[in-house]
Coordinates of C-alpha atoms in Angstrom, one line a residue:
Chain A
M183 CA 0.1 0.0 -0.1
K184 CA 1.5 3.4 -1.0
N185 CA -0.1 5.5 1.6
K186 CA 0.2 5.4 5.4
V187 CA -2.7 3.4 6.6
I188 CA -4.0 2.8 10.2
I189 CA -6.5 0.0 10.3
T190 CA -8.5 -0.4 13.5
I191 CA -10.3 -3.4 14.3
A192 CA -13.1 -3.8 16.7
R193 CA -14.6 -7.2 17.0
Q194 CA -17.1 -9.7 18.6
F195 CA -15.3 -12.3 20.8
G196 CA -14.6 -15.3 18.8
S197 CA -15.1 -13.7 15.4
G198 CA -11.5 -13.9 14.3
G199 CA -11.0 -10.3 14.4
R200 CA -7.7 -10.5 16.1
E201 CA -6.5 -13.1 13.5
I202 CA -7.6 -11.1 10.7
G203 CA -5.7 -7.9 12.3
A204 CA -2.6 -10.0 12.7
K205 CA -2.8 -11.5 9.0
L206 CA -3.4 -7.9 7.8
A207 CA -0.3 -6.6 9.4
D208 CA 1.7 -9.5 8.2
T209 CA 0.4 -9.1 4.6
L210 CA 1.1 -5.3 4.5
G211 CA 4.4 -5.6 6.5
I212 CA 3.3 -3.1 9.2
P213 CA 3.2 -3.3 13.0
F214 CA 0.3 -5.0 15.0
Y215 CA -1.0 -3.7 18.4
D216 CA -3.5 -5.3 20.6
K217 CA -2.4 -6.3 24.2
S218 CA 1.0 -5.1 23.4
L219 CA -0.4 -1.5 23.8
I220 CA -0.7 -2.2 27.5
H221 CA 3.1 -2.8 27.8
L222 CA 3.8 0.5 25.9
A223 CA 1.2 2.3 28.2
A224 CA 2.5 0.8 31.4
K225 CA 6.2 1.7 30.4
E226 CA 5.2 5.2 29.6
S227 CA 3.1 5.9 32.6
G228 CA 5.0 4.2 35.4
I229 CA 1.8 2.5 36.6
D230 CA 2.0 -1.2 37.5
E231 CA 1.5 -3.4 34.4
D232 CA -1.0 -5.6 36.3
L233 CA -3.2 -2.8 36.9
F234 CA -3.3 -1.9 33.2
D235 CA -4.1 -5.6 32.5
Y236 CA -7.0 -5.5 35.0
A237 CA -8.5 -2.3 33.6
D238 CA -8.0 -3.3 30.1
E239 CA -11.1 -2.6 27.9
K240 CA -13.2 -2.3 31.1
A241 CA -15.4 0.8 31.6
Y242 CA -15.3 2.7 35.0
H243 CA -16.9 0.6 37.8
N244 CA -15.9 2.0 41.2
F245 CA -12.2 1.6 40.5
W246 CA -10.8 4.8 41.9
T247 CA -7.4 6.3 42.1
T248 CA -5.8 3.8 44.6
S249 CA -2.6 4.0 42.8
A250 CA -2.4 7.6 42.2
S251 CA 1.0 7.8 43.8
N252 CA 2.3 5.7 41.0
T253 CA 1.3 8.1 38.2
S254 CA 4.7 9.6 38.0
Y255 CA 4.5 11.1 34.5
Y256 CA 0.9 12.2 34.2
G257 CA 0.2 12.7 37.9
N258 CA 2.6 15.6 38.1
R259 CA 1.3 17.4 35.1
I260 CA -2.2 18.4 36.0
S261 CA -4.0 18.0 39.3
L262 CA -7.2 17.0 37.3
F263 CA -5.5 13.9 36.1
N264 CA -4.8 13.0 39.9
E265 CA -8.6 13.2 40.6
M266 CA -9.7 10.9 37.7
P267 CA -10.8 7.4 38.3
M268 CA -8.0 4.9 37.5
N269 CA -9.8 3.5 34.4
D270 CA -10.1 6.9 32.9
K271 CA -6.4 7.6 33.5
L272 CA -5.6 4.4 31.7
F273 CA -7.8 5.3 28.9
L274 CA -6.4 8.7 28.5
I275 CA -2.8 7.3 28.6
Q276 CA -3.7 4.5 26.0
S277 CA -5.4 7.1 23.8
N278 CA -2.1 9.2 23.7
I279 CA -0.1 6.2 22.8
I280 CA -2.6 5.3 20.0
K281 CA -2.4 8.8 18.6
K282 CA 1.4 8.7 18.7
L283 CA 1.5 5.3 16.9
A284 CA -0.7 6.6 14.2
E285 CA 1.4 9.6 13.7
N286 CA 4.4 7.4 13.4
G287 CA 3.3 5.3 10.4
S288 CA 1.0 2.6 9.3
C289 CA -0.2 -0.1 11.7
V290 CA -3.0 -2.3 12.7
I291 CA -4.7 -1.8 16.0
V292 CA -7.1 -4.1 17.7
G293 CA -9.7 -2.9 20.1
R294 CA -9.2 -0.2 22.7
C295 CA -11.5 2.3 21.1
A296 CA -9.0 3.0 18.5
D297 CA -11.6 3.9 15.8
Y298 CA -13.1 6.6 18.1
I299 CA -9.8 7.9 19.4
L300 CA -8.6 8.4 15.6
Q301 CA -11.8 9.4 14.1
N302 CA -10.4 12.6 12.7
D303 CA -7.3 11.0 11.0
E304 CA -7.9 10.6 7.3
H305 CA -5.5 7.7 7.1
T306 CA -7.6 5.5 9.4
V307 CA -9.8 2.8 8.2
P308 CA -12.1 1.6 11.1
V309 CA -13.3 -2.0 10.7
F310 CA -15.7 -4.1 12.6
I311 CA -15.6 -8.0 12.5
H312 CA -18.7 -10.2 13.6
S313 CA -19.5 -13.8 12.7
S314 CA -22.2 -16.4 13.3
E315 CA -22.7 -17.6 16.7
Q316 CA -21.9 -21.2 15.7
D317 CA -18.5 -20.0 14.4
R318 CA -17.7 -17.9 17.4
Q319 CA -18.6 -20.9 19.7
N320 CA -16.2 -23.2 17.8
R321 CA -13.4 -20.7 17.9
V322 CA -13.8 -20.1 21.7
I323 CA -13.7 -23.8 22.3
H324 CA -11.2 -25.0 20.0
T325 CA -8.8 -22.1 19.5
Y326 CA -9.1 -20.4 23.0
G327 CA -9.6 -23.8 24.8
I328 CA -12.6 -22.6 26.8
A329 CA -14.8 -25.5 28.1
E330 CA -18.0 -26.1 25.9
K331 CA -20.3 -25.4 28.8
D332 CA -18.8 -22.0 29.5
A333 CA -18.3 -20.9 25.9
N334 CA -21.5 -19.1 25.4
D335 CA -21.2 -17.4 28.9
V336 CA -17.7 -16.1 28.3
M337 CA -18.8 -14.7 24.7
V338 CA -21.7 -12.8 25.9
K339 CA -19.9 -11.3 29.0
T340 CA -16.8 -10.5 27.1
D341 CA -18.9 -8.6 24.4
K342 CA -20.9 -6.9 27.1
K343 CA -17.5 -5.5 28.7
R344 CA -16.3 -4.4 25.2
A345 CA -19.6 -2.7 24.5
A346 CA -19.6 -1.1 27.9
Y347 CA -16.0 0.2 27.4
Y348 CA -16.7 1.4 24.0
N349 CA -20.0 3.1 24.8
Y350 CA -18.6 4.7 28.0
Y351 CA -15.7 6.3 26.3
S352 CA -17.0 7.2 22.9
G353 CA -20.6 8.0 23.7
E354 CA -21.4 5.9 20.6
K355 CA -22.8 2.4 20.3
W356 CA -20.4 -0.4 19.8
G357 CA -21.3 -2.7 16.7
R358 CA -23.4 0.0 15.1
A359 CA -22.5 -0.1 11.3
D360 CA -22.2 3.6 11.1
N361 CA -19.4 3.9 13.6
Y362 CA -17.0 2.0 11.2
D363 CA -16.2 2.3 7.5
L364 CA -16.5 -1.4 7.1
S365 CA -18.3 -4.1 8.9
I366 CA -17.6 -7.8 7.8
N367 CA -19.2 -11.1 8.8
S368 CA -16.1 -13.3 8.7
S369 CA -18.5 -16.4 8.6
A370 CA -19.4 -15.4 5.1
V371 CA -16.0 -14.9 3.6
G372 CA -13.4 -16.5 6.1
I373 CA -10.3 -14.9 7.5
D374 CA -8.5 -14.7 4.3
G375 CA -11.4 -13.3 2.4
A376 CA -11.8 -10.5 5.1
V377 CA -8.2 -9.7 4.9
D378 CA -8.4 -9.2 1.1
L379 CA -11.6 -7.1 1.4
I380 CA -10.1 -4.9 4.0
I381 CA -6.9 -4.2 1.8
K382 CA -9.2 -3.5 -1.2
F383 CA -11.3 -1.1 0.8
A384 CA -8.3 0.7 2.3
E385 CA -6.7 1.1 -1.1
L386 CA -10.0 2.6 -2.4
K387 CA -10.4 4.9 0.5
L388 CA -6.8 6.1 0.5
E389 CA -6.2 6.6 -3.2
T390 CA -8.2 9.8 -2.9
L391 CA -5.5 11.1 -0.7
K392 CA -2.7 10.7 -3.3
Chain B
M92 CA -21.3 -14.2 -11.2
K93 CA -21.8 -17.9 -11.7
N94 CA -24.1 -18.6 -8.7
K95 CA -27.4 -17.3 -8.1
V96 CA -27.1 -14.2 -5.8
I97 CA -29.8 -12.1 -3.9
I98 CA -28.3 -8.9 -2.8
T99 CA -30.3 -7.0 -0.3
I100 CA -29.6 -3.4 0.6
A101 CA -30.7 -1.6 3.7
R102 CA -29.5 2.0 3.6
Q103 CA -29.5 5.2 5.6
F104 CA -31.6 8.0 3.7
G105 CA -29.1 9.9 1.4
S106 CA -26.4 7.3 1.6
G107 CA -26.6 6.4 -2.0
G108 CA -27.7 2.9 -1.2
R109 CA -30.4 2.9 -3.9
E110 CA -27.9 4.1 -6.4
I111 CA -25.5 1.3 -5.4
G112 CA -28.2 -1.2 -5.7
A113 CA -29.2 -0.1 -9.1
K114 CA -25.6 0.0 -10.3
L115 CA -25.0 -3.5 -8.9
A116 CA -28.1 -4.9 -10.9
D117 CA -26.8 -3.2 -14.0
T118 CA -23.3 -4.5 -13.7
L119 CA -24.6 -8.0 -12.8
G120 CA -27.3 -7.9 -15.5
I121 CA -29.9 -8.8 -12.8
P122 CA -33.4 -7.4 -11.8
F123 CA -33.6 -4.6 -9.3
Y124 CA -36.5 -4.1 -6.9
D125 CA -37.4 -1.2 -4.7
K126 CA -40.5 0.5 -5.0
S127 CA -41.5 -1.8 -7.8
L128 CA -42.1 -4.4 -5.2
I129 CA -45.2 -2.4 -4.2
H130 CA -46.6 -2.8 -7.6
L131 CA -46.1 -6.4 -7.7
A132 CA -47.6 -6.8 -4.2
A133 CA -50.6 -4.6 -5.1
K134 CA -51.3 -6.5 -8.2
E135 CA -51.0 -9.9 -6.3
S136 CA -53.3 -8.9 -3.4
G137 CA -55.9 -6.8 -5.1
I138 CA -55.4 -4.1 -2.5
D139 CA -55.3 -0.5 -3.6
E140 CA -51.9 0.6 -4.6
D141 CA -52.2 3.9 -3.0
L142 CA -52.6 2.1 0.3
F143 CA -49.4 0.0 -0.2
D144 CA -47.7 3.3 -1.0
Y145 CA -48.9 4.7 2.2
A146 CA -48.0 1.8 4.3
D147 CA -44.6 1.2 2.6
E148 CA -41.7 0.7 5.2
K149 CA -44.0 2.0 7.9
A150 CA -44.4 0.0 11.1
Y151 CA -47.8 -0.4 12.8
H152 CA -49.3 2.6 14.1
N153 CA -53.2 2.4 14.6
F154 CA -53.8 1.5 10.9
W155 CA -56.5 -1.1 11.1
T156 CA -58.1 -3.4 8.6
T157 CA -60.2 -0.7 7.0
S158 CA -59.9 -2.4 3.5
A159 CA -60.3 -6.0 4.7
S160 CA -63.1 -6.4 2.0
N161 CA -60.5 -5.8 -0.7
T162 CA -58.1 -8.6 0.4
S163 CA -59.6 -10.9 -2.2
Y164 CA -56.8 -13.4 -2.4
Y165 CA -55.4 -13.6 1.2
G166 CA -58.6 -12.6 2.9
N167 CA -60.5 -15.7 1.8
R168 CA -57.7 -18.0 2.9
I169 CA -57.4 -17.7 6.6
S170 CA -59.5 -15.7 9.0
L171 CA -56.4 -14.8 11.1
F172 CA -55.3 -12.7 8.1
N173 CA -58.6 -10.8 8.1
E174 CA -58.0 -9.9 11.9
M175 CA -54.4 -8.5 11.2
P176 CA -53.7 -4.8 11.1
M177 CA -53.3 -3.6 7.5
N178 CA -49.6 -2.8 7.8
D179 CA -49.0 -6.4 8.9
K180 CA -51.0 -7.8 5.9
L181 CA -49.0 -5.6 3.5
F182 CA -45.7 -6.9 5.2
L183 CA -46.9 -10.5 4.9
I184 CA -47.8 -10.1 1.2
Q185 CA -44.5 -8.2 0.5
S186 CA -42.6 -11.0 2.3
N187 CA -44.2 -13.7 0.2
I188 CA -43.2 -11.8 -3.0
I189 CA -39.7 -11.2 -1.9
K190 CA -39.3 -15.0 -1.1
K191 CA -40.7 -15.8 -4.5
L192 CA -38.3 -13.4 -6.3
A193 CA -35.4 -14.9 -4.4
E194 CA -36.6 -18.4 -5.5
N195 CA -36.8 -17.3 -9.1
G196 CA -33.2 -16.1 -9.7
S197 CA -30.6 -13.5 -8.9
C198 CA -31.7 -9.9 -8.0
V199 CA -31.1 -6.9 -6.0
I200 CA -33.7 -5.8 -3.4
V201 CA -33.6 -2.5 -1.6
G202 CA -35.2 -2.0 1.8
R203 CA -38.4 -3.7 3.0
C204 CA -36.6 -6.1 5.6
A205 CA -35.4 -8.3 2.7
D206 CA -32.3 -9.2 4.6
Y207 CA -34.6 -10.5 7.5
I208 CA -37.2 -12.1 5.4
L209 CA -34.4 -14.0 3.4
Q210 CA -32.0 -14.7 6.4
N211 CA -32.1 -18.5 5.9
D212 CA -31.3 -18.4 2.0
E213 CA -27.5 -19.1 1.5
H214 CA -27.6 -17.2 -1.8
T215 CA -28.4 -14.0 0.0
V216 CA -25.9 -11.4 0.7
P217 CA -27.3 -8.7 3.0
V218 CA -25.6 -5.3 2.9
F219 CA -26.0 -2.1 4.8
I220 CA -25.0 1.3 3.3
H221 CA -24.4 4.4 5.4
S222 CA -22.3 7.6 4.8
S223 CA -21.1 10.8 6.4
E224 CA -23.8 13.3 7.5
Q225 CA -22.3 16.0 5.0
D226 CA -22.6 13.7 2.0
R227 CA -26.2 12.6 3.0
Q228 CA -27.2 16.2 3.3
N229 CA -25.5 17.0 -0.1
R230 CA -27.3 14.1 -1.8
V231 CA -30.7 14.8 -0.2
I232 CA -30.5 18.6 -1.4
H233 CA -28.8 18.1 -4.8
T234 CA -30.2 14.8 -5.9
Y235 CA -33.7 14.5 -4.2
G236 CA -34.3 18.3 -4.5
I237 CA -35.2 18.9 -0.9
A238 CA -34.7 22.4 0.5
E239 CA -31.7 22.9 2.5
K240 CA -33.6 24.0 5.6
D241 CA -35.6 20.7 5.5
A242 CA -32.8 18.3 4.6
N243 CA -31.7 17.3 8.1
D244 CA -35.2 16.8 9.4
V245 CA -36.3 14.6 6.3
M246 CA -33.0 12.6 7.0
V247 CA -33.7 11.9 10.6
K248 CA -37.4 11.3 10.3
T249 CA -37.0 9.0 7.4
D250 CA -34.3 6.9 9.0
K251 CA -36.5 6.7 12.2
K252 CA -39.3 5.3 10.1
R253 CA -37.1 2.8 8.4
A254 CA -35.6 1.7 11.8
A255 CA -39.1 1.3 13.4
Y256 CA -40.4 -0.7 10.4
Y257 CA -37.2 -3.0 10.6
N258 CA -37.1 -3.3 14.4
Y259 CA -41.0 -4.0 14.5
Y260 CA -40.9 -6.8 12.0
S261 CA -37.5 -8.4 12.5
G262 CA -37.2 -8.0 16.2
E263 CA -33.7 -7.0 15.5
K264 CA -31.9 -3.5 15.5
W265 CA -31.7 -1.6 12.1
G266 CA -28.2 -0.5 11.3
R267 CA -26.4 -3.0 13.8
A268 CA -23.6 -4.4 11.9
D269 CA -24.2 -8.1 12.9
N270 CA -27.6 -8.0 11.1
Y271 CA -25.7 -7.8 7.6
D272 CA -22.8 -9.7 5.9
L273 CA -21.3 -6.4 4.8
S274 CA -21.6 -2.8 6.0
I275 CA -20.0 0.0 4.0
N276 CA -19.5 3.8 4.4
S277 CA -20.0 5.1 0.9
S278 CA -18.3 8.3 1.7
A279 CA -15.0 6.3 2.2
V280 CA -15.1 4.6 -1.2
G281 CA -17.8 6.2 -3.4
I282 CA -20.7 4.5 -5.3
D283 CA -18.4 2.6 -7.7
G284 CA -16.0 1.6 -4.9
A285 CA -19.0 0.2 -2.9
V286 CA -20.3 -1.7 -6.0
D287 CA -16.9 -3.3 -6.6
L288 CA -16.6 -4.4 -3.0
I289 CA -19.9 -5.7 -2.7
I290 CA -19.4 -7.8 -5.9
K291 CA -16.0 -9.2 -4.5
F292 CA -17.8 -10.0 -1.3
A293 CA -20.6 -11.9 -2.9
E294 CA -18.2 -13.8 -5.0
L295 CA -16.2 -14.8 -1.9
K296 CA -19.3 -15.8 0.0
L297 CA -21.0 -17.7 -3.0
E298 CA -17.7 -19.6 -4.2
T299 CA -18.2 -22.0 -1.2
L300 CA -21.5 -23.1 -2.6
K301 CA -20.0 -24.4 -5.9

């Protein structure tokens, strides 16, 4: 791809969105960020990495600034920051990192409201991946190794958490087609089909920027 | 395209969805149905065509069986049908026609819950088209000739009606990505780009049926 492109991927749990993101990054030869963003954010902020992991893609729920003393970088800059709930701080730190990554060059970012954070960046292609319940259950059981009896429960709860996180921070509705440039049912076209379509879409969108 | 394909298009008002549907049908050399379905339904049912026009894509709102005596074909078959609100009758008649069209061969159908009605047909590719508010306003003003001062109001009200109709009859949420195989922001890739992507998507989905 000639132009810089930031592909953000929001996804139903078990839809193959992460795999599609990783294949996209591999095909285009660009970096891939998902949980790795947590490590970057933790490093930048001085906050305990376990705390980031705990708060990852969770919206605010009575999780206050118990570790305020650890916010060495951001905590010293503005007093408002010190007063924020911890989840909001983590969101803000992660948002800044996402913006920096997008400035630096092409990449694929999975989850973490990246589509919302980069909504004004013309090089961004926001994508949503979903799939049939059957395919999601199969992936959750056979790829993620979750017990069959728990699969549906884990799927529903994980998506509820993702939706709550997205809706809380963006003020929009997770999974609504008009929040993304492109939404694909991966059950219909498979992982490779989705990768091809996203690349074709990105080329079409970005060729107007030449 | 080698396989039979039924492309259904749901669309935000002013997003270019109808134009994309017409171009798709033209490119693939297959029939295109939108309001024309009303004429077919009216012809089949014996109900006044104006009544169909009035009820088109409107959900139930105190619009009872005032013309029950005209339901010559369906009215004589089952008494339950006679007891139905008129909008529900029209939906049922239109649903039957949509199913027949899908059985007969490839086509493009715009609106009218066709994605929901044909959800179990493996040859169906349900698509949702949306676009930026700016592009929608421009299209509404310059293509549909609606006065600038009224454009936003017409857009909002028309989409509210479409959502109410879809939500009422399908029990799902209009515009939610996971109700469709493919959702596209036509502002990002243009009308021709959207047509190309839908054809590529349909080919990928249907090649598994060979």
